[in-house]
Coordinates of C-alpha atoms in Angstrom, one line a residue:
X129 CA 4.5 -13.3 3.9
X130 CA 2.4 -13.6 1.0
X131 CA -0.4 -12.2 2.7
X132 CA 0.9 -9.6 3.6
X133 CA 2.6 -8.9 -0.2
X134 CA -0.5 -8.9 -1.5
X135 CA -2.1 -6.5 1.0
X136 CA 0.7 -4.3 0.2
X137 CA 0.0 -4.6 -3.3
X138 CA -3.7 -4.1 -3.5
X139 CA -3.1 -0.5 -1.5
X140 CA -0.7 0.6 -4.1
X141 CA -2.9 -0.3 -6.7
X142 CA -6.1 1.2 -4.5
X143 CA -4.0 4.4 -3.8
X144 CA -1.7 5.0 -7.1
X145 CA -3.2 6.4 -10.4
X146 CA -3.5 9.7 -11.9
X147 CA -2.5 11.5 -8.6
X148 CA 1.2 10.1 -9.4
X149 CA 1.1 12.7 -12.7
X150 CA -1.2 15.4 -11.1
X151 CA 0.2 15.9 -8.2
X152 CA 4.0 17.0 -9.4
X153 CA 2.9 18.9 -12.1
X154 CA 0.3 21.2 -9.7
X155 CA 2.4 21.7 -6.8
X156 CA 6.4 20.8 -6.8
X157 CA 8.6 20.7 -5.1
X158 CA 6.9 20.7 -2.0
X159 CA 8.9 20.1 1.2
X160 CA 9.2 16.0 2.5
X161 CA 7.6 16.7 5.8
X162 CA 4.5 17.4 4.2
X163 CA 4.1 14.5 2.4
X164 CA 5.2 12.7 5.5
X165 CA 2.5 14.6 7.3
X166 CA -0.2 13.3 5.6
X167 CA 1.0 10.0 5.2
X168 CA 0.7 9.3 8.5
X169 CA -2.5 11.0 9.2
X170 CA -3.8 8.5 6.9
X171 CA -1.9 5.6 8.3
X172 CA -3.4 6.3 11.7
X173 CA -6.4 6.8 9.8
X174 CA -6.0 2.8 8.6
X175 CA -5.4 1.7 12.0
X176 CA -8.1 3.3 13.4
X177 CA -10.8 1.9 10.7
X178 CA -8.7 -1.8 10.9
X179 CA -10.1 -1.7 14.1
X180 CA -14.1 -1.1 13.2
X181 CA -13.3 -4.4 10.6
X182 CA -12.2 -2.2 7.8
X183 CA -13.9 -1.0 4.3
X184 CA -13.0 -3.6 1.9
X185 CA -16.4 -5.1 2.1
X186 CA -18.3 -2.9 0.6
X187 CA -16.0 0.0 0.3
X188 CA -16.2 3.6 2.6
X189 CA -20.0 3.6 2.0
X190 CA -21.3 0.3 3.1
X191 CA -18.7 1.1 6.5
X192 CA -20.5 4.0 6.9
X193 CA -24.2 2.6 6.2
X194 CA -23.4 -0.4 8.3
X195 CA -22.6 1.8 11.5
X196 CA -24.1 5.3 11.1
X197 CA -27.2 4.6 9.0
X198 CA -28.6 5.8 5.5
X199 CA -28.5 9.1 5.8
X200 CA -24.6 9.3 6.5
X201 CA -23.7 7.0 4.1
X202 CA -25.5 9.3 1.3
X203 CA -23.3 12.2 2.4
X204 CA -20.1 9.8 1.8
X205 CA -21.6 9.3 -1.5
X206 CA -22.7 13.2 -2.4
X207 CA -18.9 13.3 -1.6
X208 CA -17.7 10.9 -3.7
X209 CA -19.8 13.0 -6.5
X210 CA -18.5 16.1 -5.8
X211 CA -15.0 15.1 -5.5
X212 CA -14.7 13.2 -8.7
X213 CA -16.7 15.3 -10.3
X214 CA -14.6 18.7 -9.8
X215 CA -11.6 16.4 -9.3
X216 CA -11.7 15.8 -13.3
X217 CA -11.4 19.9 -13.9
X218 CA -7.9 19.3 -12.7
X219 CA -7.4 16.5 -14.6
X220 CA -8.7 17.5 -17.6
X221 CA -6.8 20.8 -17.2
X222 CA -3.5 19.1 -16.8
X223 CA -4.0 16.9 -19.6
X224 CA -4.5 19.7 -21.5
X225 CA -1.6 21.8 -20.1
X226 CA 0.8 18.6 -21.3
X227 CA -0.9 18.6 -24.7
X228 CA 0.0 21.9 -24.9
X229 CA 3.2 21.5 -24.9
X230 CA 2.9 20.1 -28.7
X231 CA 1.0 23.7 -30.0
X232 CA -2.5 24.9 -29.1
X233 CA -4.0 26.9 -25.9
X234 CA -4.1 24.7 -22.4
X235 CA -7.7 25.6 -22.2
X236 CA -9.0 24.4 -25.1
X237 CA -7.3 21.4 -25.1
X238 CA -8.7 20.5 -21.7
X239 CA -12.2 21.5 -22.8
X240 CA -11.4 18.4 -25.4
X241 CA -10.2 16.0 -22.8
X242 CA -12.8 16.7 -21.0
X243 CA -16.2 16.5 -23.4
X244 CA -13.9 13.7 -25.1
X245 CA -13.8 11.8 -22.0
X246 CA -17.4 12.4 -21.1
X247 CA -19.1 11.2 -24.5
X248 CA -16.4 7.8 -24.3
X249 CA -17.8 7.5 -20.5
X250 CA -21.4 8.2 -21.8
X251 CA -21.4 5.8 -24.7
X252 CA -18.7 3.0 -23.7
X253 CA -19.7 3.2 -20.4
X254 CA -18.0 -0.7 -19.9
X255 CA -15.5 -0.7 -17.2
X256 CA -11.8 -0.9 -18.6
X257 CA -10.1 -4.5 -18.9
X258 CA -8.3 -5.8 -16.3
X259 CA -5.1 -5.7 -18.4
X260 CA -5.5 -2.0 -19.7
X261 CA -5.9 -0.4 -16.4
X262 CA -2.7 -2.0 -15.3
X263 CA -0.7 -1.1 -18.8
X264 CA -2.5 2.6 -17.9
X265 CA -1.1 2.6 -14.4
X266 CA 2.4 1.5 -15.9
X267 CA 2.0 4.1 -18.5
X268 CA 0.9 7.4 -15.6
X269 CA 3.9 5.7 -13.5
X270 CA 6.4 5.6 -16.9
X271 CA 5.6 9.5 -17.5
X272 CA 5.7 10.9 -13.4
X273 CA 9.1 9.4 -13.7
X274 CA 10.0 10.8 -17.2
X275 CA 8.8 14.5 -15.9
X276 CA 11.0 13.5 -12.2
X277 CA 14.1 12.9 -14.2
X278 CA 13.8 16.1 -16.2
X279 CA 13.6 18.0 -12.7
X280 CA 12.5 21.4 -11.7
X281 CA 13.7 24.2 -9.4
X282 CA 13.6 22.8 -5.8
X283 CA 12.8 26.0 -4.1
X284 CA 10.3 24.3 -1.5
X285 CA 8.0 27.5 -1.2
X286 CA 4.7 25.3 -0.4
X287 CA 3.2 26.3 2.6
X288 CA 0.2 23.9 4.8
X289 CA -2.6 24.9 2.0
X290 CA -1.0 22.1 0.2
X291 CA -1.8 19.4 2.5
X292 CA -5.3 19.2 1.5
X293 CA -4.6 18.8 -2.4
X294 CA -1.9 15.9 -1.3
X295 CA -5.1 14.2 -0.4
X296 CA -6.3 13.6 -4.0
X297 CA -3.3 11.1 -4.3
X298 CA -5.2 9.0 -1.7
X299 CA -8.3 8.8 -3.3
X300 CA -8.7 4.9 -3.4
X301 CA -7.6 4.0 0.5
X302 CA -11.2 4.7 1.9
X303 CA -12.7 2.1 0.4
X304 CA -9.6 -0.7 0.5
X305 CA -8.7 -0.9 4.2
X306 CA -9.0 -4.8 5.6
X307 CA -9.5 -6.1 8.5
X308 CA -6.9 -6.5 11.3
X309 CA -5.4 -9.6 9.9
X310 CA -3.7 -8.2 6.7
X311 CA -3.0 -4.5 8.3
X312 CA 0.8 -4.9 8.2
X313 CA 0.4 -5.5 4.4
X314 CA -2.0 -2.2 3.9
X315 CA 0.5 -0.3 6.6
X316 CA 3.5 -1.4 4.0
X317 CA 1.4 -0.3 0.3
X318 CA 0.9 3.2 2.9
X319 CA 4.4 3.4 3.1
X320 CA 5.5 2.8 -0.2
X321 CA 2.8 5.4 -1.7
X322 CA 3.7 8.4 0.7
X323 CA 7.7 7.2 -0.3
X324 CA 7.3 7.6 -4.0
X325 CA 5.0 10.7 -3.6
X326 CA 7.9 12.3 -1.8
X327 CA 9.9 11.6 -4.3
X328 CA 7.9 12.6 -7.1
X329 CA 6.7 15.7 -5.1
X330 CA 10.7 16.6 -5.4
X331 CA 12.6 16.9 -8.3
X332 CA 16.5 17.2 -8.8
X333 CA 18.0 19.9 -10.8
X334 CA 16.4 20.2 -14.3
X335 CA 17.6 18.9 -17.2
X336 CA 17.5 20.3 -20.9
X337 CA 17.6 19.4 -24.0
X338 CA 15.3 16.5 -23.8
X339 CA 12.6 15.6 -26.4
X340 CA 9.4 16.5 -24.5
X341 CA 7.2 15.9 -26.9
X342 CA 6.2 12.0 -27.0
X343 CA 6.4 12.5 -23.0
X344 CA 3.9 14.8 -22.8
X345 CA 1.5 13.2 -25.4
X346 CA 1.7 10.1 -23.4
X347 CA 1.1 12.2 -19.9
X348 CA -1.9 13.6 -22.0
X349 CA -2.9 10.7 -23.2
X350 CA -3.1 8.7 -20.1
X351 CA -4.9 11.5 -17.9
X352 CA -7.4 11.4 -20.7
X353 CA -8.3 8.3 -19.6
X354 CA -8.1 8.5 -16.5
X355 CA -10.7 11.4 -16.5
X356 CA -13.5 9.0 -18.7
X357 CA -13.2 6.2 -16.0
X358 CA -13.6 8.9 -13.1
X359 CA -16.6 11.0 -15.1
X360 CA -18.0 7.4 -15.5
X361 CA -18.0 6.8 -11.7
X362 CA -19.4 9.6 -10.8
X363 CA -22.7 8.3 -13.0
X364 CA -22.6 5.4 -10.7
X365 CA -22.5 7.8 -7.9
X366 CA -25.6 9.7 -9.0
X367 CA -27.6 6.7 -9.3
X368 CA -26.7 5.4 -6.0
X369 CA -27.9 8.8 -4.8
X370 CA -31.3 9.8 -7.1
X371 CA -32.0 6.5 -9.1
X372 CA -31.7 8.3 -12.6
X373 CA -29.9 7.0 -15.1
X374 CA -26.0 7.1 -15.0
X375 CA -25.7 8.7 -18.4
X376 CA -27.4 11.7 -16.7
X377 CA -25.1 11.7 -14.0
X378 CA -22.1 11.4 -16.1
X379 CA -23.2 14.6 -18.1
X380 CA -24.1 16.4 -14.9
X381 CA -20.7 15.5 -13.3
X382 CA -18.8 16.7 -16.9
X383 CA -20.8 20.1 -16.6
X384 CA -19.5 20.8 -13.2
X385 CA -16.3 20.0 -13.8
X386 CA -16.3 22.5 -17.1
X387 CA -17.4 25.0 -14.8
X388 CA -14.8 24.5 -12.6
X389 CA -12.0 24.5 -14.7
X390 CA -13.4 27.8 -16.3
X391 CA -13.5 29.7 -13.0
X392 CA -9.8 28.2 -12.7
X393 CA -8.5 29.2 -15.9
X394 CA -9.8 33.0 -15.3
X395 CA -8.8 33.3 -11.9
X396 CA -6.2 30.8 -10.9
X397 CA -4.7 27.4 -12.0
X398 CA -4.3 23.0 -11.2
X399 CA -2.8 23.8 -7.5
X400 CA -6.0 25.9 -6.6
X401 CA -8.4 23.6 -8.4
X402 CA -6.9 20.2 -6.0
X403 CA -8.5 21.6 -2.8
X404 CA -12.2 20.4 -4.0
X405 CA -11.5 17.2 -4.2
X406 CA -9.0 17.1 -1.8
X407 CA -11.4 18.9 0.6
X408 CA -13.9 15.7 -0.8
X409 CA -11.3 13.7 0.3
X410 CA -10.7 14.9 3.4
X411 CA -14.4 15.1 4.4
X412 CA -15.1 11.4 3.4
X413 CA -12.0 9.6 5.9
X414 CA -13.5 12.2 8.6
X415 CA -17.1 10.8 8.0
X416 CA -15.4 7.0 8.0
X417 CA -13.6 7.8 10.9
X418 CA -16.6 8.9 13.2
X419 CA -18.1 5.3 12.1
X420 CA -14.8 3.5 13.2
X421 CA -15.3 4.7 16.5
X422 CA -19.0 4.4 16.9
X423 CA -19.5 1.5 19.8
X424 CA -21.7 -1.5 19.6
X425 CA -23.8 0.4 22.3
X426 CA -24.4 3.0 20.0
X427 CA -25.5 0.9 16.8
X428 CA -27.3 -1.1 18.8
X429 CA -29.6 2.0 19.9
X430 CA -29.3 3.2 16.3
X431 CA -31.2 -0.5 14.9
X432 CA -33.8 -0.3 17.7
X433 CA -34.9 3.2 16.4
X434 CA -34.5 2.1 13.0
X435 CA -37.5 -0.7 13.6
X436 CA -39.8 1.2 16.0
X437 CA -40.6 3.4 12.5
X438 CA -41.1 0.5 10.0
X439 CA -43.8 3.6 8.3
X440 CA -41.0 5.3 6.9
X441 CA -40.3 4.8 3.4
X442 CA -38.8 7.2 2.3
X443 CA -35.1 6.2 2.9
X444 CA -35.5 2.1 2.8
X445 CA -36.3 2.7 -1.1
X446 CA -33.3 4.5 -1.9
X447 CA -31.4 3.1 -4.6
X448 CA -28.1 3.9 -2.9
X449 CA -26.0 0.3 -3.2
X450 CA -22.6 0.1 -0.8
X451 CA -20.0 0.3 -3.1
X452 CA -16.2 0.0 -3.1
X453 CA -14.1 2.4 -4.2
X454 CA -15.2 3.3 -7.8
X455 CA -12.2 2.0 -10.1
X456 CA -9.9 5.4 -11.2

């Protein structure tokens, strides 16, 4: 039993983070069936890769380098790049959106967040105690509830487009999924993510008359930070894939996302922003799924070829490292 609590618990904390405050505030209410739909796509998706022995050793890229090969697992992590990188324009654009709320323009306060978070990422580029990421999950889950309880008109006029921007609250499973031992556990943390997302994706009747303002500091606040541990991934994620430095990568990924959330501020909003990464998302469980089902056959034929060309160097001296998820 406590096997199977903890499995549970390490897909929550894999699965739940900034998605819990993004997600309502981009596209609610949106119907229960959707977020039932891709709930179980990706439970199915956890049974399937349980099967090949699962991504927790060495997270969706090592899978995917064990069983396709290089060159597929430097897609995952050109994904994982783009993903996070345009991922943080809605982010950052949120934040600012909340911060708003207490005087200035959305825009420029997520241009703030956003070359705020990059020169923290850049210059503090240590990873985030143990202790503060789970006070910052506490705090993301505190203010999803806080904006919940205050409601919003549940009018349910989402249509299908919106199952690929549900995908950005999964971020986190690729890389997390055991072995068939502790599936029940991971099946259970599934189930409990897709229920409070269902949840959170619909409001009850609004409320008024409710101080807003410490709420949406905090909400500000805590997708702030958020976006400098993603921007300080995706540094990680360009030195896996070019060997230059992560700084570089971090300021490369910032600049994209800038650019994004430009184009979206002229020409449309969060919702619209949340299919690139979601697409990202989407793209990387279809590239892990292909390896689940490769046979042993198959990789067998795919190491022979590998040796009979021991002249090619251009792909063993790649710097690309399997990784685990990178921590959100």
């Amino acid at each position: 039993m406590r096997d199977v609590t903890a499995a549970a618990v390490r897909t929550l904390a894999a699965v739940l983070g900034a998605g819990a405050l993004l997600l309502p505030a981009a596209l609610a209410p949106v119907p229960v069936g959707y977020s039932a739909a891709v709930a179980l796509v990706v439970a199915v998706w956890c049974l399937l890769v349980a099967r090949a022995g699962g991504t927790a050793r060495g997270g969706a890229v090592g899978f995917v380098r064990r069983r396709l090969g290089f060159r597929a697992a430097r897609t995952v992590t050109g994904l994982y790049f783009a993903g996070f990188a345009t991922g943080q324009a809605a982010v950052a654009l949120t934040a600012g959106e909340f911060a708003a709320r207490l005087g200035g323009d959305a825009y420029g306060w997520s241009v703030a967040v956003l070359l705020a978070a990059a020169t923290w990422a850049t210059y503090r580029p240590r990873p985030l105690p143990t202790p503060v990421r789970r006070l910052r999950l506490a705090a993301v889950l505190t203010a999803a509830g806080g904006w919940w309880a205050l409601g919003g008109a549940p009018d349910a006029t989402a249509s299908w487009w919106v199952l690929l921007p549900l995908l950005f609250g999964w971020v986190g499973i690729e890389g997390s999924v055991p072995g068939r031992t502790a599936l029940t556990g991971t099946l259970l943390g599934v189930t409990a993510a897709a229920a409070l997302y269902a949840v959170l994706l619909r409001p009850p009747a609004p409320l008024a008359d409710l101080p807003l303002a410490p709420l949406a500091l905090l909400s500000a606040l805590v997708l702030a930070l958020y976006c400098r541990t993603n921007l300080q991934a995706t540094g990680t994620r360009w030195h896996e894939l070019t060997g230059r430095p992560r700084a570089e990568g971090t300021a490369t990924a910032a600049t994209l996302a800038l650019v994004t959330l430009t184009l979206a501020h002229l020409t449309g909003g969060t919702a619209a922003l949340l299919l690139l990464p979601g697409s990202a998302t989407a793209a990387i469980l279809a590239v892990v799924a292909v390896a689940a089902v490769r046979t042993p056959t198959t990789l067998t034929t795919l190491t022979n070829r590998s040796k009979e060309k021991p002249h090619d160097h251009h792909d063993h001296h790649r710097p690309l490292e399997g990784a685990a998820r990178p921590r959100r």
